[in-house]
Amino acid sequence: MAVNALVFDAYGTLYDTQSVAALTEETFPGRGELITAVWRQKQLEYTWLRSLMGEFRDFWSVTRESLEYTLDAAGVAYTADQVATILNQYLELAPFPEAFEALKALKDAGYRLAILSNGEQRSLDTLVRHTGFDTVLDDVITVDGVQRYKPDPAVYELVRSRLGVALDEALFVSANAFDACSAKANGLQVAWIERVPAAALHKELAGQATTPPSTVFKMLRMQMEKFGGAPDHRLSSLSELREIVG
Amino acid sequence: MAVNALVFDAYGTLYDTQSVAALTEETFPGRGELITAVWRQKQLEYTWLRSLMGEFRDFWSVTRESLEYTLDAAGVAYTADQVATILNQYLELAPFPEAFEALKALKDAGYRLAILSNGEQRSLDTLVRHTGFDTVLDDVITVDGVQRYKPDPAVYELVRSRLGVALDEALFVSANAFDACSAKANGLQVAWIERVPAAALHKELAGQATTPPSTVFKMLRMQMEKFGGAPDHRLSSLSELREIVG
Protein backbone atom coordinates (compact mmCIF):
# COMPACT_ATOMS: atom_id res chain seq x y z
CA MET A 1 0.00 0.00 0.00
CA ALA A 2 1.33 3.42 -0.96
CA VAL A 3 2.27 5.83 1.77
CA ASN A 4 1.06 9.39 1.25
CA ALA A 5 1.99 10.76 4.65
CA LEU A 6 3.96 9.75 7.72
CA VAL A 7 2.44 10.52 11.09
CA PHE A 8 4.56 10.42 14.23
CA ASP A 9 3.77 10.00 17.87
CA ALA A 10 5.73 12.66 19.77
CA TYR A 11 6.39 11.67 23.40
CA GLY A 12 8.56 8.58 23.52
CA THR A 13 8.90 8.36 19.74
CA LEU A 14 10.47 11.63 18.51
CA TYR A 15 11.16 13.00 21.98
CA ASP A 16 12.62 11.10 24.91
CA THR A 17 10.33 11.43 27.92
CA GLN A 18 13.04 9.79 30.01
CA SER A 19 15.32 12.77 29.30
CA VAL A 20 13.75 14.45 32.34
CA ALA A 21 15.63 11.96 34.54
CA ALA A 22 18.69 14.19 34.98
CA LEU A 23 16.61 17.04 36.36
CA THR A 24 14.46 14.83 38.61
CA GLU A 25 17.63 13.26 40.01
CA GLU A 26 19.21 16.67 40.54
CA THR A 27 16.06 17.91 42.28
CA PHE A 28 15.44 14.73 44.30
CA PRO A 29 18.83 13.04 44.75
CA GLY A 30 18.68 9.26 44.76
CA ARG A 31 15.06 9.29 43.58
CA GLY A 32 15.36 10.43 39.96
CA GLU A 33 15.08 7.02 38.36
CA LEU A 34 12.09 6.02 40.49
CA ILE A 35 10.25 9.31 40.00
CA THR A 36 10.87 9.39 36.25
CA ALA A 37 9.54 5.86 35.75
CA VAL A 38 6.47 6.16 37.96
CA TRP A 39 5.62 9.62 36.66
CA ARG A 40 5.52 8.55 33.00
CA GLN A 41 3.47 5.47 33.85
CA LYS A 42 0.95 7.50 35.85
CA GLN A 43 0.84 10.20 33.17
CA LEU A 44 -0.34 7.66 30.59
CA GLU A 45 -2.65 6.08 33.15
CA TYR A 46 -4.31 9.43 33.81
CA THR A 47 -4.90 10.00 30.09
CA TRP A 48 -6.63 6.63 29.90
CA LEU A 49 -8.63 7.01 33.11
CA ARG A 50 -9.77 10.56 32.38
CA SER A 51 -10.83 9.56 28.87
CA LEU A 52 -12.80 6.62 30.23
CA MET A 53 -14.43 8.72 32.93
CA GLY A 54 -15.36 11.40 30.41
CA GLU A 55 -13.39 13.93 32.49
CA PHE A 56 -10.88 15.22 29.98
CA ARG A 57 -8.19 17.57 31.12
CA ASP A 58 -5.38 18.77 28.86
CA PHE A 59 -2.06 16.97 28.76
CA TRP A 60 -0.23 19.68 30.67
CA SER A 61 -2.65 19.30 33.60
CA VAL A 62 -2.47 15.52 33.45
CA THR A 63 1.31 15.72 33.41
CA ARG A 64 1.27 17.94 36.49
CA GLU A 65 -1.26 15.79 38.33
CA SER A 66 0.74 12.65 37.65
CA LEU A 67 3.98 14.32 38.75
CA GLU A 68 2.39 15.48 42.00
CA TYR A 69 0.98 12.01 42.56
CA THR A 70 4.43 10.53 42.05
CA LEU A 71 6.19 12.97 44.38
CA ASP A 72 3.59 12.38 47.10
CA ALA A 73 3.92 8.61 46.68
CA ALA A 74 7.71 8.86 46.80
CA GLY A 75 7.48 10.84 50.01
CA VAL A 76 9.74 13.68 48.88
CA ALA A 77 9.16 17.27 49.96
CA TYR A 78 8.65 19.62 47.02
CA THR A 79 7.70 23.17 46.17
CA ALA A 80 5.42 24.54 43.45
CA ASP A 81 8.54 26.01 41.82
CA GLN A 82 10.21 22.62 41.64
CA VAL A 83 7.12 21.12 40.04
CA ALA A 84 6.96 23.98 37.52
CA THR A 85 10.65 23.61 36.66
CA ILE A 86 10.34 19.88 36.05
CA LEU A 87 7.13 20.31 34.05
CA ASN A 88 8.79 22.90 31.84
CA GLN A 89 11.19 20.18 30.73
CA TYR A 90 8.30 18.99 28.59
CA LEU A 91 8.82 22.13 26.49
CA GLU A 92 12.40 21.12 25.78
CA LEU A 93 12.55 17.35 25.86
CA ALA A 94 15.54 15.88 24.07
CA PRO A 95 14.73 14.44 20.65
CA PHE A 96 16.01 10.92 20.10
CA PRO A 97 19.44 11.25 18.49
CA GLU A 98 18.41 10.06 15.04
CA ALA A 99 15.01 11.77 14.93
CA PHE A 100 15.76 15.02 13.11
CA GLU A 101 17.91 13.52 10.37
CA ALA A 102 15.39 10.72 9.84
CA LEU A 103 12.55 13.20 9.36
CA LYS A 104 14.64 15.44 7.15
CA ALA A 105 15.49 12.54 4.83
CA LEU A 106 11.78 11.74 4.50
CA LYS A 107 10.90 15.39 3.95
CA ASP A 108 13.59 15.72 1.27
CA ALA A 109 12.13 12.65 -0.43
CA GLY A 110 8.83 14.52 -0.73
CA TYR A 111 6.75 12.92 2.02
CA ARG A 112 4.26 14.86 4.09
CA LEU A 113 5.12 14.60 7.76
CA ALA A 114 2.97 15.30 10.81
CA ILE A 115 2.83 14.67 14.52
CA LEU A 116 -0.24 13.08 16.13
CA SER A 117 0.06 13.52 19.87
CA ASN A 118 -1.77 13.54 23.19
CA GLY A 119 -0.03 16.83 23.97
CA GLU A 120 -1.85 20.12 23.90
CA GLN A 121 -1.19 22.38 20.94
CA ARG A 122 0.67 25.18 22.64
CA SER A 123 3.22 23.03 24.47
CA LEU A 124 3.80 20.81 21.51
CA ASP A 125 4.26 23.75 19.13
CA THR A 126 6.78 25.19 21.58
CA LEU A 127 8.70 21.91 21.79
CA VAL A 128 8.67 21.47 18.03
CA ARG A 129 10.01 24.99 17.41
CA HIS A 130 12.54 24.74 20.23
CA THR A 131 14.04 21.64 18.66
CA GLY A 132 13.83 22.92 15.07
CA PHE A 133 11.42 20.20 14.00
CA ASP A 134 9.08 22.85 12.60
CA THR A 135 11.38 22.98 9.57
CA VAL A 136 10.58 19.38 8.63
CA LEU A 137 7.00 18.89 9.83
CA ASP A 138 3.95 19.88 7.80
CA ASP A 139 1.51 19.68 10.69
CA VAL A 140 1.28 19.14 14.43
CA ILE A 141 -2.02 17.41 15.22
CA THR A 142 -3.13 17.23 18.82
CA VAL A 143 -6.13 15.93 20.75
CA ASP A 144 -7.24 19.46 21.68
CA GLY A 145 -10.17 19.25 19.30
CA VAL A 146 -11.49 15.82 20.25
CA GLN A 147 -10.85 16.03 24.02
CA ARG A 148 -9.98 12.36 24.24
CA TYR A 149 -6.69 10.56 24.44
CA LYS A 150 -5.15 7.65 22.57
CA PRO A 151 -6.23 4.94 22.02
CA ASP A 152 -9.71 6.42 21.51
CA PRO A 153 -10.49 5.87 17.80
CA ALA A 154 -11.44 9.55 17.46
CA VAL A 155 -7.76 10.44 17.86
CA TYR A 156 -6.57 8.27 14.99
CA GLU A 157 -9.44 9.58 12.82
CA LEU A 158 -7.73 12.97 12.98
CA VAL A 159 -5.27 11.69 10.38
CA ARG A 160 -8.09 11.52 7.88
CA SER A 161 -9.81 14.77 8.81
CA ARG A 162 -6.69 16.87 9.31
CA LEU A 163 -4.38 15.51 6.60
CA GLY A 164 -7.06 14.49 4.13
CA VAL A 165 -5.58 11.06 3.54
CA ALA A 166 -7.23 7.68 4.00
CA LEU A 167 -5.99 5.96 7.16
CA ASP A 168 -4.49 3.09 5.21
CA GLU A 169 -2.49 5.53 3.08
CA ALA A 170 -0.74 6.95 6.13
CA LEU A 171 2.16 5.30 7.94
CA PHE A 172 1.87 5.88 11.66
CA VAL A 173 5.11 5.67 13.60
CA SER A 174 5.25 5.09 17.33
CA ALA A 175 7.62 3.61 19.90
CA ASN A 176 4.70 3.24 22.32
CA ALA A 177 3.47 -0.28 21.70
CA PHE A 178 -0.08 0.43 22.94
CA ASP A 179 -0.25 3.30 20.45
CA ALA A 180 1.16 1.26 17.57
CA CYS A 181 -1.22 -1.67 18.15
CA SER A 182 -4.23 0.61 18.55
CA ALA A 183 -3.40 2.58 15.42
CA LYS A 184 -3.16 -0.67 13.48
CA ALA A 185 -6.55 -1.77 14.82
CA ASN A 186 -7.90 1.55 13.54
CA GLY A 187 -6.72 0.96 9.99
CA LEU A 188 -3.45 2.86 9.74
CA GLN A 189 -0.27 1.38 8.38
CA VAL A 190 2.05 1.17 11.34
CA ALA A 191 5.75 1.09 12.10
CA TRP A 192 6.66 0.27 15.70
CA ILE A 193 10.02 1.55 16.88
CA GLU A 194 11.32 -1.19 19.14
CA ARG A 195 13.63 0.81 21.39
CA VAL A 196 14.15 -2.05 23.84
CA PRO A 197 14.21 -5.39 22.01
CA ALA A 198 13.00 -8.33 24.09
CA ALA A 199 16.46 -9.92 24.04
CA ALA A 200 18.07 -6.75 25.45
CA LEU A 201 15.45 -6.55 28.19
CA HIS A 202 15.95 -10.19 29.11
CA LYS A 203 19.70 -9.69 29.31
CA GLU A 204 19.17 -6.63 31.53
CA LEU A 205 16.87 -8.63 33.82
CA ALA A 206 19.30 -11.53 34.05
CA GLY A 207 22.05 -9.30 35.37
CA GLN A 208 20.04 -7.83 38.25
CA ALA A 209 19.54 -9.14 41.77
CA THR A 210 16.62 -6.72 42.25
CA THR A 211 14.77 -5.35 39.24
CA PRO A 212 15.08 -1.54 39.43
CA PRO A 213 12.25 0.86 38.48
CA SER A 214 13.75 1.72 35.08
CA THR A 215 13.68 -1.96 34.11
CA VAL A 216 10.15 -2.42 35.43
CA PHE A 217 9.26 0.58 33.26
CA LYS A 218 10.74 -1.07 30.17
CA MET A 219 8.74 -4.20 30.96
CA LEU A 220 5.52 -2.25 31.35
CA ARG A 221 5.87 0.10 28.42
CA MET A 222 8.34 -1.03 25.81
CA GLN A 223 7.35 -4.52 24.72
CA MET A 224 4.88 -5.64 22.05
CA GLU A 225 1.31 -5.63 23.38
CA LYS A 226 -1.22 -8.48 23.33
CA PHE A 227 -4.13 -6.54 21.87
CA GLY A 228 -5.05 -4.48 18.83
CA GLY A 229 -3.35 -5.05 15.49
CA ALA A 230 0.16 -6.25 14.75
CA PRO A 231 2.31 -3.40 13.36
CA ASP A 232 3.39 -3.80 9.73
CA HIS A 233 6.98 -2.99 10.57
CA ARG A 234 9.24 -3.37 13.58
CA LEU A 235 12.19 -1.00 13.34
CA SER A 236 15.09 -0.43 15.67
CA SER A 237 15.27 3.28 14.92
CA LEU A 238 13.55 6.07 13.00
CA SER A 239 16.45 6.01 10.51
CA GLU A 240 15.04 2.83 8.96
CA LEU A 241 11.83 4.55 7.84
CA ARG A 242 13.37 6.00 4.69
CA GLU A 243 14.10 2.53 3.39
CA ILE A 244 10.63 1.21 4.28
CA VAL A 245 8.70 3.80 2.31
CA GLY A 246 10.98 3.50 -0.71
CA MET B 1 -26.77 10.52 53.86
CA ALA B 2 -28.36 7.18 54.67
CA VAL B 3 -26.77 4.02 53.35
CA ASN B 4 -29.20 1.50 51.85
CA ALA B 5 -26.64 -0.86 50.38
CA LEU B 6 -22.92 -1.50 50.47
CA VAL B 7 -21.23 -2.32 47.19
CA PHE B 8 -17.74 -3.83 47.14
CA ASP B 9 -15.03 -3.96 44.58
CA ALA B 10 -13.75 -7.56 44.46
CA TYR B 11 -10.16 -7.80 43.20
CA GLY B 12 -7.82 -6.01 45.56
CA THR B 13 -10.60 -5.10 47.99
CA LEU B 14 -12.25 -8.32 49.18
CA TYR B 15 -9.73 -10.63 47.47
CA ASP B 16 -5.98 -10.23 47.45
CA THR B 17 -4.74 -10.26 43.85
CA GLN B 18 -1.19 -10.42 45.21
CA SER B 19 -2.00 -13.81 46.76
CA VAL B 20 -0.96 -15.34 43.42
CA ALA B 21 2.64 -14.45 44.25
CA ALA B 22 3.42 -17.78 45.94
CA LEU B 23 2.42 -19.73 42.85
CA THR B 24 4.18 -17.41 40.39
CA GLU B 25 7.35 -17.67 42.48
CA GLU B 26 7.06 -21.45 42.66
CA THR B 27 6.53 -21.62 38.90
CA PHE B 28 9.19 -19.05 38.01
CA PRO B 29 11.74 -19.07 40.84
CA GLY B 30 13.25 -15.68 41.57
CA ARG B 31 10.70 -13.93 39.34
CA GLY B 32 7.49 -14.23 41.35
CA GLU B 33 7.49 -10.73 42.79
CA LEU B 34 8.29 -9.11 39.46
CA ILE B 35 5.73 -11.12 37.51
CA THR B 36 2.99 -10.59 40.09
CA ALA B 37 3.46 -6.82 40.12
CA VAL B 38 3.75 -6.32 36.37
CA TRP B 39 0.91 -8.72 35.63
CA ARG B 40 -1.60 -6.89 37.83
CA GLN B 41 -0.56 -3.53 36.43
CA LYS B 42 -0.91 -4.72 32.83
CA GLN B 43 -4.21 -6.45 33.65
CA LEU B 44 -5.73 -3.13 34.72
CA GLU B 45 -4.06 -1.36 31.82
CA TYR B 46 -5.63 -3.79 29.35
CA THR B 47 -9.10 -3.19 30.84
CA TRP B 48 -8.62 0.55 30.33
CA LEU B 49 -7.11 0.30 26.85
CA ARG B 50 -9.65 -2.18 25.53
CA SER B 51 -12.51 -0.05 26.90
CA LEU B 52 -11.07 3.05 25.23
CA MET B 53 -10.51 1.25 21.94
CA GLY B 54 -14.04 -0.14 21.99
CA GLU B 55 -12.57 -3.66 21.82
CA PHE B 56 -13.99 -5.27 24.93
CA ARG B 57 -12.87 -8.71 25.90
CA ASP B 58 -13.92 -10.42 29.11
CA PHE B 59 -11.79 -10.18 32.24
CA TRP B 60 -10.60 -13.76 32.01
CA SER B 61 -9.18 -13.11 28.54
CA VAL B 62 -7.66 -9.81 29.62
CA THR B 63 -6.11 -11.55 32.61
CA ARG B 64 -4.60 -14.20 30.35
CA GLU B 65 -3.34 -11.67 27.79
CA SER B 66 -1.70 -9.58 30.49
CA LEU B 67 -0.09 -12.65 32.08
CA GLU B 68 1.31 -13.76 28.74
CA TYR B 69 2.57 -10.23 28.08
CA THR B 70 4.30 -10.26 31.46
CA LEU B 71 5.92 -13.67 31.01
CA ASP B 72 7.19 -12.69 27.55
CA ALA B 73 8.56 -9.42 28.89
CA ALA B 74 10.22 -11.25 31.80
CA GLY B 75 11.86 -13.62 29.37
CA VAL B 76 10.79 -16.80 31.14
CA ALA B 77 9.89 -19.97 29.26
CA TYR B 78 6.34 -21.15 29.94
CA THR B 79 3.76 -23.69 28.86
CA ALA B 80 0.02 -23.33 28.24
CA ASP B 81 -0.50 -25.54 31.29
CA GLN B 82 1.50 -23.20 33.51
CA VAL B 83 -0.52 -20.22 32.29
CA ALA B 84 -3.77 -22.10 32.92
CA THR B 85 -2.69 -23.11 36.42
CA ILE B 86 -1.76 -19.56 37.37
CA LEU B 87 -4.94 -18.13 35.83
CA ASN B 88 -7.03 -20.61 37.81
CA GLN B 89 -5.73 -18.95 40.96
CA TYR B 90 -8.21 -16.21 40.13
CA LEU B 91 -10.97 -18.71 40.99
CA GLU B 92 -9.53 -19.16 44.47
CA LEU B 93 -7.84 -15.91 45.43
CA ALA B 94 -7.35 -15.46 49.15
CA PRO B 95 -9.84 -13.07 50.75
CA PHE B 96 -8.25 -10.38 52.88
CA PRO B 97 -8.16 -11.73 56.45
CA GLU B 98 -10.87 -9.46 57.81
CA ALA B 99 -13.16 -9.52 54.77
CA PHE B 100 -15.62 -12.27 55.64
CA GLU B 101 -16.24 -11.21 59.23
CA ALA B 102 -16.60 -7.59 58.17
CA LEU B 103 -19.26 -8.48 55.61
CA LYS B 104 -21.04 -10.82 57.99
CA ALA B 105 -21.31 -8.08 60.62
CA LEU B 106 -22.88 -5.76 58.04
CA LYS B 107 -25.21 -8.47 56.81
CA ASP B 108 -26.28 -9.26 60.36
CA ALA B 109 -27.02 -5.57 60.87
CA GLY B 110 -29.49 -5.77 57.97
CA TYR B 111 -27.55 -4.14 55.15
CA ARG B 112 -27.80 -5.29 51.56
CA LEU B 113 -24.38 -6.25 50.26
CA ALA B 114 -23.19 -6.67 46.68
CA ILE B 115 -20.03 -6.93 44.63
CA LEU B 116 -19.45 -4.62 41.65
CA SER B 117 -16.53 -5.98 39.69
CA ASN B 118 -14.69 -6.01 36.38
CA GLY B 119 -14.67 -9.80 36.57
CA GLU B 120 -16.91 -11.93 34.40
CA GLN B 121 -19.89 -13.51 36.07
CA ARG B 122 -18.88 -17.14 35.95
CA SER B 123 -15.41 -16.71 37.45
CA LEU B 124 -16.61 -14.32 40.09
CA ASP B 125 -19.51 -16.56 41.10
CA THR B 126 -17.05 -19.43 41.41
CA LEU B 127 -14.69 -17.39 43.58
CA VAL B 128 -17.51 -16.14 45.76
CA ARG B 129 -18.86 -19.63 46.35
CA HIS B 130 -15.42 -21.13 46.86
CA THR B 131 -14.72 -18.65 49.66
CA GLY B 132 -18.19 -18.87 51.20
CA PHE B 133 -18.99 -15.23 50.50
CA ASP B 134 -22.22 -16.27 48.80
CA THR B 135 -23.67 -16.64 52.31
CA VAL B 136 -23.29 -12.91 53.02
CA LEU B 137 -23.68 -11.28 49.59
CA ASP B 138 -27.05 -10.41 48.09
CA ASP B 139 -25.75 -9.91 44.57
CA VAL B 140 -22.65 -10.19 42.42
CA ILE B 141 -22.75 -7.50 39.76
CA THR B 142 -20.31 -7.69 36.89
CA VAL B 143 -19.55 -5.73 33.72
CA ASP B 144 -20.74 -8.60 31.51
CA GLY B 145 -23.85 -6.67 30.55
CA VAL B 146 -22.26 -3.31 29.76
CA GLN B 147 -19.07 -4.62 28.11
CA ARG B 148 -16.98 -1.79 29.52
CA TYR B 149 -14.62 -1.63 32.43
CA LYS B 150 -14.23 0.70 35.38
CA PRO B 151 -14.02 3.68 35.46
CA ASP B 152 -16.56 3.93 32.63
CA PRO B 153 -19.64 5.59 34.20
CA ALA B 154 -21.86 2.82 32.80
CA VAL B 155 -20.29 0.42 35.29
CA TYR B 156 -21.16 2.51 38.35
CA GLU B 157 -24.67 3.04 36.98
CA LEU B 158 -25.20 -0.69 37.48
CA VAL B 159 -25.65 0.01 41.18
CA ARG B 160 -28.83 1.90 40.38
CA SER B 161 -30.18 -0.46 37.73
CA ARG B 162 -29.29 -3.70 39.47
CA LEU B 163 -29.87 -2.85 43.12
CA GLY B 164 -32.60 -0.28 42.60
CA VAL B 165 -30.98 2.28 44.90
CA ALA B 166 -29.93 5.82 44.10
CA LEU B 167 -26.16 6.10 43.72
CA ASP B 168 -25.86 8.46 46.66
CA GLU B 169 -27.69 5.96 48.88
CA ALA B 170 -25.08 3.28 48.25
CA LEU B 171 -21.69 3.12 49.93
CA PHE B 172 -19.09 1.88 47.48
CA VAL B 173 -16.03 0.27 49.03
CA SER B 174 -12.75 -0.13 47.17
CA ALA B 175 -9.06 -0.41 47.97
CA ASN B 176 -8.27 0.57 44.38
CA ALA B 177 -7.84 4.32 44.55
CA PHE B 178 -8.71 4.88 40.87
CA ASP B 179 -11.95 3.00 41.45
CA ALA B 180 -12.78 4.87 44.67
CA CYS B 181 -12.16 8.32 43.12
CA SER B 182 -14.11 7.46 39.97
CA ALA B 183 -17.04 6.10 41.95
CA LYS B 184 -17.14 9.30 43.96
CA ALA B 185 -17.11 11.37 40.76
CA ASN B 186 -20.09 9.31 39.64
CA GLY B 187 -22.15 10.14 42.70
CA LEU B 188 -21.71 7.18 45.01
CA GLN B 189 -20.78 7.50 48.65
CA VAL B 190 -17.31 6.03 48.89
CA ALA B 191 -15.04 4.39 51.44
CA TRP B 192 -11.45 3.90 50.34
CA ILE B 193 -9.56 1.10 52.06
CA GLU B 194 -6.06 2.45 52.45
CA ARG B 195 -4.08 -0.78 52.57
CA VAL B 196 -0.72 0.97 52.28
CA PRO B 197 -0.76 4.31 54.12
CA ALA B 198 1.59 6.91 52.66
CA ALA B 199 3.72 6.88 55.81
CA ALA B 200 4.23 3.11 55.58
CA LEU B 201 5.19 3.38 51.91
CA HIS B 202 7.65 6.17 52.64
CA LYS B 203 9.26 4.12 55.38
CA GLU B 204 9.52 1.14 53.03
CA LEU B 205 11.16 3.33 50.37
CA ALA B 206 13.61 4.83 52.85
CA GLY B 207 14.94 1.40 53.79
CA GLN B 208 15.75 0.30 50.25
CA ALA B 209 18.88 0.83 48.16
CA THR B 210 16.98 -0.18 45.02
CA THR B 211 13.20 0.08 44.91
CA PRO B 212 11.90 -3.45 44.18
CA PRO B 213 8.91 -4.18 41.91
CA SER B 214 6.50 -4.77 44.80
CA THR B 215 7.23 -1.27 46.15
CA VAL B 216 6.91 0.30 42.69
CA PHE B 217 3.56 -1.48 42.51
CA LYS B 218 2.44 0.07 45.79
CA MET B 219 3.48 3.47 44.47
CA LEU B 220 1.55 3.01 41.25
CA ARG B 221 -1.60 1.46 42.62
CA MET B 222 -2.11 2.02 46.31
CA GLN B 223 -1.98 5.76 46.94
CA MET B 224 -4.72 8.39 46.71
CA GLU B 225 -5.24 9.56 43.12
CA LYS B 226 -5.21 13.12 41.78
CA PHE B 227 -8.46 12.94 39.83
CA GLY B 228 -12.13 12.21 40.34
CA GLY B 229 -13.79 12.79 43.68
CA ALA B 230 -12.36 12.55 47.18
CA PRO B 231 -13.70 9.47 49.01
CA ASP B 232 -15.95 10.22 51.99
CA HIS B 233 -14.03 7.81 54.20
CA ARG B 234 -10.49 6.52 54.42
CA LEU B 235 -10.36 3.27 56.35
CA SER B 236 -7.47 1.02 57.22
CA SER B 237 -9.52 -2.15 56.93
CA LEU B 238 -12.96 -3.46 56.01
CA SER B 239 -13.65 -4.02 59.71
CA GLU B 240 -14.19 -0.29 60.18
CA LEU B 241 -17.21 -0.22 57.87
CA ARG B 242 -19.64 -1.41 60.52
CA GLU B 243 -18.90 1.65 62.62
CA ILE B 244 -19.18 4.03 59.67
CA VAL B 245 -22.66 2.99 58.63
CA GLY B 246 -23.98 3.02 62.20
mmCIF file of N, CA and C in Angstrom, chain A residues 45 49 53, chain B residues 40 44 47-48 118 150-151 156 176-183 192 221 223 225 227:
data_model
loop_
_atom_site.group_PDB
_atom_site.id
_atom_site.type_symbol
_atom_site.label_atom_id
_atom_site.label_comp_id
_atom_site.label_asym_id
_atom_site.label_seq_id
_atom_site.Cartn_x
_atom_site.Cartn_y
_atom_site.Cartn_z
ATOM 1 N N GLU A 45 -1.494 6.605 32.437
ATOM 2 C CA GLU A 45 -2.653 6.079 33.149
ATOM 3 C C GLU A 45 -3.734 7.154 33.290
ATOM 4 N N LEU A 49 -7.559 6.968 32.109
ATOM 5 C CA LEU A 49 -8.629 7.013 33.105
ATOM 6 C C LEU A 49 -9.532 8.226 32.885
ATOM 7 N N MET A 53 -13.475 8.095 32.025
ATOM 8 C CA MET A 53 -14.427 8.723 32.928
ATOM 9 C C MET A 53 -15.227 9.819 32.232
ATOM 10 N N ARG B 40 -0.420 -7.611 37.340
ATOM 11 C CA ARG B 40 -1.602 -6.889 37.832
ATOM 12 C C ARG B 40 -1.696 -5.499 37.195
ATOM 13 N N LEU B 44 -4.905 -4.341 34.627
ATOM 14 C CA LEU B 44 -5.729 -3.135 34.716
ATOM 15 C C LEU B 44 -5.572 -2.294 33.448
ATOM 16 N N THR B 47 -7.668 -3.519 30.706
ATOM 17 C CA THR B 47 -9.099 -3.187 30.840
ATOM 18 C C THR B 47 -9.344 -1.755 30.365
ATOM 19 N N TRP B 48 -8.433 -0.848 30.734
ATOM 20 C CA TRP B 48 -8.619 0.554 30.329
ATOM 21 C C TRP B 48 -8.461 0.709 28.818
ATOM 22 N N ASN B 118 -15.092 -5.826 37.776
ATOM 23 C CA ASN B 118 -14.686 -6.010 36.379
ATOM 24 C C ASN B 118 -14.756 -7.474 35.936
ATOM 25 N N LYS B 150 -14.458 -0.459 34.535
ATOM 26 C CA LYS B 150 -14.227 0.704 35.376
ATOM 27 C C LYS B 150 -13.031 1.474 34.834
ATOM 28 N N PRO B 151 -13.030 2.795 34.832
ATOM 29 C CA PRO B 151 -14.016 3.677 35.463
ATOM 30 C C PRO B 151 -15.062 4.239 34.489
ATOM 31 N N TYR B 156 -20.634 2.065 37.052
ATOM 32 C CA TYR B 156 -21.158 2.509 38.354
ATOM 33 C C TYR B 156 -22.675 2.655 38.316
ATOM 34 N N ASN B 176 -8.899 0.040 45.587
ATOM 35 C CA ASN B 176 -8.271 0.571 44.382
ATOM 36 C C ASN B 176 -8.592 2.054 44.288
ATOM 37 N N ALA B 177 -7.589 2.888 44.467
ATOM 38 C CA ALA B 177 -7.837 4.324 44.546
ATOM 39 C C ALA B 177 -8.508 4.861 43.278
ATOM 40 N N PHE B 178 -8.101 4.373 42.112
ATOM 41 C CA PHE B 178 -8.710 4.882 40.868
ATOM 42 C C PHE B 178 -10.209 4.595 40.863
ATOM 43 N N ASP B 179 -10.569 3.459 41.409
ATOM 44 C CA ASP B 179 -11.954 3.004 41.452
ATOM 45 C C ASP B 179 -12.734 3.846 42.470
ATOM 46 N N ALA B 180 -12.132 4.079 43.621
ATOM 47 C CA ALA B 180 -12.781 4.873 44.671
ATOM 48 C C ALA B 180 -13.037 6.303 44.182
ATOM 49 N N CYS B 181 -12.024 6.919 43.572
ATOM 50 C CA CYS B 181 -12.161 8.320 43.124
ATOM 51 C C CYS B 181 -13.154 8.442 41.964
ATOM 52 N N SER B 182 -13.166 7.437 41.098
ATOM 53 C CA SER B 182 -14.106 7.457 39.973
ATOM 54 C C SER B 182 -15.534 7.255 40.464
ATOM 55 N N ALA B 183 -15.705 6.342 41.405
ATOM 56 C CA ALA B 183 -17.042 6.095 41.951
ATOM 57 C C ALA B 183 -17.579 7.368 42.601
ATOM 58 N N TRP B 192 -12.697 4.417 50.905
ATOM 59 C CA TRP B 192 -11.447 3.895 50.336
ATOM 60 C C TRP B 192 -10.699 3.131 51.421
ATOM 61 N N ARG B 221 -0.219 1.906 42.488
ATOM 62 C CA ARG B 221 -1.598 1.456 42.622
ATOM 63 C C ARG B 221 -2.268 1.751 43.956
ATOM 64 N N GLN B 223 -1.975 4.444 46.317
ATOM 65 C CA GLN B 223 -1.980 5.761 46.938
ATOM 66 C C GLN B 223 -3.162 6.566 46.379
ATOM 67 N N GLU B 225 -5.415 9.000 44.460
ATOM 68 C CA GLU B 225 -5.241 9.563 43.120
ATOM 69 C C GLU B 225 -5.462 11.070 43.087
ATOM 70 N N PHE B 227 -7.335 12.641 40.719
ATOM 71 C CA PHE B 227 -8.462 12.943 39.827
ATOM 72 C C PHE B 227 -9.736 12.411 40.458
#
